[in-house]
mmCIF file of C-alpha atoms in Angstrom:
data_model
loop_
_atom_site.group_PDB
_atom_site.id
_atom_site.type_symbol
_atom_site.label_atom_id
_atom_site.label_comp_id
_atom_site.label_asym_id
_atom_site.label_seq_id
_atom_site.Cartn_x
_atom_site.Cartn_y
_atom_site.Cartn_z
ATOM 1 C CA MET A 1 0.040 -0.087 -0.029
ATOM 2 C CA LYS A 2 1.256 3.409 -0.777
ATOM 3 C CA SER A 3 2.008 5.825 2.203
ATOM 4 C CA GLU A 4 -0.448 8.262 0.983
ATOM 5 C CA PRO A 5 -2.772 9.476 3.842
ATOM 6 C CA PHE A 6 -6.582 9.378 3.465
ATOM 7 C CA VAL A 7 -7.792 12.960 3.614
ATOM 8 C CA ILE A 8 -11.539 13.941 3.600
ATOM 9 C CA GLU A 9 -12.880 17.327 3.738
ATOM 10 C CA ARG A 10 -16.647 18.504 4.481
ATOM 11 C CA THR A 11 -18.348 21.889 5.328
ATOM 12 C CA TYR A 12 -20.806 21.948 8.016
ATOM 13 C CA ASP A 13 -23.878 24.542 8.493
ATOM 14 C CA ALA A 14 -22.538 24.839 12.178
ATOM 15 C CA PRO A 15 -20.108 26.935 14.039
ATOM 16 C CA VAL A 16 -16.331 25.786 14.873
ATOM 17 C CA LYS A 17 -17.350 25.590 18.756
ATOM 18 C CA LYS A 18 -20.134 23.123 17.580
ATOM 19 C CA VAL A 19 -17.999 20.923 15.613
ATOM 20 C CA TRP A 20 -15.251 20.996 18.258
ATOM 21 C CA ASP A 21 -17.803 19.841 20.941
ATOM 22 C CA ALA A 22 -19.020 17.031 18.741
ATOM 23 C CA ILE A 23 -15.384 15.633 17.832
ATOM 24 C CA SER A 24 -13.796 16.408 21.634
ATOM 25 C CA ASN A 25 -16.875 15.650 23.804
ATOM 26 C CA LYS A 26 -17.255 11.779 24.454
ATOM 27 C CA ASP A 27 -21.104 12.066 25.427
ATOM 28 C CA GLN A 28 -21.510 13.910 22.168
ATOM 29 C CA MET A 29 -19.052 11.620 20.195
ATOM 30 C CA LYS A 30 -21.203 8.478 21.110
ATOM 31 C CA GLN A 31 -24.045 9.870 19.271
ATOM 32 C CA TRP A 32 -22.391 10.148 15.702
ATOM 33 C CA TYR A 33 -18.882 8.391 16.139
ATOM 34 C CA PHE A 34 -18.177 5.640 18.804
ATOM 35 C CA ASP A 35 -18.817 4.945 22.364
ATOM 36 C CA ILE A 36 -15.753 5.845 24.252
ATOM 37 C CA PRO A 37 -16.297 6.208 27.938
ATOM 38 C CA ALA A 38 -12.582 7.094 28.673
ATOM 39 C CA PHE A 39 -12.096 9.577 26.017
ATOM 40 C CA SER A 40 -10.554 12.974 27.035
ATOM 41 C CA ALA A 41 -9.294 15.717 24.728
ATOM 42 C CA GLU A 42 -5.925 15.998 26.576
ATOM 43 C CA ILE A 43 -2.582 15.129 25.512
ATOM 44 C CA GLY A 44 -1.431 11.642 26.737
ATOM 45 C CA ALA A 45 -4.836 10.639 27.337
ATOM 46 C CA GLU A 46 -5.309 7.065 26.056
ATOM 47 C CA PHE A 47 -8.500 5.712 25.162
ATOM 48 C CA GLU A 48 -9.972 2.222 23.564
ATOM 49 C CA PHE A 49 -13.061 1.247 21.640
ATOM 50 C CA THR A 50 -14.293 -1.772 19.388
ATOM 51 C CA GLY A 51 -15.302 -1.211 15.914
ATOM 52 C CA GLY A 52 -15.267 -2.863 12.550
ATOM 53 C CA ASP A 53 -17.516 -4.231 9.952
ATOM 54 C CA PRO A 54 -21.035 -4.344 11.661
ATOM 55 C CA LYS A 55 -21.694 -7.682 9.938
ATOM 56 C CA GLY A 56 -18.031 -8.911 10.412
ATOM 57 C CA GLN A 57 -14.966 -8.844 12.512
ATOM 58 C CA GLN A 58 -14.619 -6.105 15.200
ATOM 59 C CA PHE A 59 -11.326 -4.787 16.246
ATOM 60 C CA ARG A 60 -10.009 -3.320 19.757
ATOM 61 C CA HIS A 61 -8.739 0.069 18.692
ATOM 62 C CA LEU A 62 -6.025 1.541 21.172
ATOM 63 C CA CYS A 63 -5.480 5.046 20.973
ATOM 64 C CA LYS A 64 -3.698 8.085 22.419
ATOM 65 C CA VAL A 65 -4.307 11.593 22.154
ATOM 66 C CA THR A 66 -1.001 13.600 20.594
ATOM 67 C CA GLU A 67 -2.111 17.033 19.805
ATOM 68 C CA VAL A 68 -4.860 19.396 20.982
ATOM 69 C CA GLU A 69 -5.421 22.872 19.816
ATOM 70 C CA PRO A 70 -8.847 23.617 21.209
ATOM 71 C CA ASP A 71 -11.600 24.549 18.254
ATOM 72 C CA ARG A 72 -8.710 24.138 15.976
ATOM 73 C CA LYS A 73 -7.014 20.496 15.996
ATOM 74 C CA LEU A 74 -7.060 17.339 17.582
ATOM 75 C CA THR A 75 -5.031 14.491 16.800
ATOM 76 C CA TYR A 76 -4.639 10.743 17.943
ATOM 77 C CA SER A 77 -2.746 7.629 17.368
ATOM 78 C CA TRP A 78 -5.127 4.696 16.233
ATOM 79 C CA ARG A 79 -3.955 1.077 16.383
ATOM 80 C CA TYR A 80 -5.374 -2.343 16.870
ATOM 81 C CA ASP A 81 -4.971 -4.605 19.740
ATOM 82 C CA GLY A 82 -2.837 -7.771 18.664
ATOM 83 C CA TYR A 83 -1.708 -6.240 15.149
ATOM 84 C CA GLU A 84 1.444 -4.489 13.960
ATOM 85 C CA GLY A 85 1.013 -0.836 12.947
ATOM 86 C CA ASN A 86 0.337 2.437 14.234
ATOM 87 C CA SER A 87 -1.538 5.467 12.390
ATOM 88 C CA PHE A 88 -2.666 8.983 13.350
ATOM 89 C CA VAL A 89 -6.212 10.507 12.808
ATOM 90 C CA THR A 90 -6.114 14.203 12.857
ATOM 91 C CA PHE A 91 -9.149 16.663 12.728
ATOM 92 C CA GLU A 92 -8.769 20.168 11.766
ATOM 93 C CA LEU A 93 -11.320 22.900 11.766
ATOM 94 C CA PHE A 94 -11.452 26.015 9.831
ATOM 95 C CA PRO A 95 -14.119 28.623 10.476
ATOM 96 C CA GLU A 96 -15.769 29.740 7.291
ATOM 97 C CA GLY A 97 -18.117 32.597 8.318
ATOM 98 C CA ASP A 98 -20.764 30.846 10.187
ATOM 99 C CA LYS A 99 -19.951 27.279 8.732
ATOM 100 C CA THR A 100 -17.064 25.069 9.625
ATOM 101 C CA ARG A 101 -14.571 23.145 7.241
ATOM 102 C CA LEU A 102 -13.570 19.934 8.728
ATOM 103 C CA LYS A 103 -10.521 18.297 7.556
ATOM 104 C CA LEU A 104 -9.653 14.737 8.449
ATOM 105 C CA THR A 105 -6.234 13.058 7.709
ATOM 106 C CA HIS A 106 -5.752 9.379 8.736
ATOM 107 C CA ALA A 107 -1.945 8.897 8.163
ATOM 108 C CA GLY A 108 -0.094 5.382 8.477
ATOM 109 C CA LEU A 109 -2.490 3.148 7.129
ATOM 110 C CA GLU A 110 0.145 1.264 5.255
ATOM 111 C CA THR A 111 1.640 0.104 8.228
ATOM 112 C CA PHE A 112 -1.283 -2.048 9.189
ATOM 113 C CA PRO A 113 -1.059 -5.685 8.145
ATOM 114 C CA ALA A 114 -2.207 -6.213 4.396
ATOM 115 C CA ILE A 115 -5.419 -8.063 5.498
ATOM 116 C CA PRO A 116 -8.923 -7.317 3.797
ATOM 117 C CA SER A 117 -10.524 -5.541 6.907
ATOM 118 C CA PHE A 118 -7.364 -3.165 6.984
ATOM 119 C CA ALA A 119 -7.751 -2.231 3.063
ATOM 120 C CA LYS A 120 -7.545 1.607 2.499
ATOM 121 C CA GLU A 121 -11.040 1.265 0.885
ATOM 122 C CA ASN A 122 -12.664 0.230 4.226
ATOM 123 C CA PHE A 123 -11.010 3.396 5.820
ATOM 124 C CA VAL A 124 -12.753 5.495 2.901
ATOM 125 C CA MET A 125 -15.912 3.986 3.429
ATOM 126 C CA GLY A 126 -15.835 4.298 7.019
ATOM 127 C CA TRP A 127 -14.994 7.822 7.288
ATOM 128 C CA THR A 128 -16.919 8.863 4.272
ATOM 129 C CA GLU A 129 -19.965 7.710 6.340
ATOM 130 C CA LEU A 130 -18.841 9.091 9.859
ATOM 131 C CA ILE A 131 -17.634 12.626 8.392
ATOM 132 C CA GLY A 132 -19.938 12.970 5.545
ATOM 133 C CA THR A 133 -23.244 11.637 6.670
ATOM 134 C CA SER A 134 -23.410 11.054 10.687
ATOM 135 C CA LEU A 135 -21.238 14.148 11.848
ATOM 136 C CA LYS A 136 -23.034 16.435 9.411
ATOM 137 C CA LYS A 137 -26.461 15.239 10.717
ATOM 138 C CA PHE A 138 -25.278 15.709 14.408
ATOM 139 C CA VAL A 139 -23.915 19.115 14.215
ATOM 140 C CA GLU A 140 -26.445 20.348 11.544
ATOM 141 C CA LYS A 141 -29.457 19.629 13.946
ATOM 142 C CA ALA A 142 -31.399 21.996 15.437
#
């Protein structure tokens, strides 16, 4: 697999603060992302969650927050328990008037084993659903 990160950008009809809260507050995250009881947007905070193909294999994700700039940027490592590889997920927020542009970068996908569950197209599908649909619906609701 090439070492190009996966990048997706979307603009939401919501202010930066609302989008920041959605990506950094564990109670809001579980409404559009994953239920991560131990999540904290603080450098060094470690958290885990289980996810994968809803009809297939589930994986324990082990993550650690590496960068926090409130209302601007959140980065955490993303690896799988029992598998080689380590990647980084970065959410960047850009105010555009009363809207917010979010840029998500998932780098290091090529470090994971070459098994079907870790194929880049699965990350593309997952993030497109999460960022393009689930988060959009969550932050744009009244």
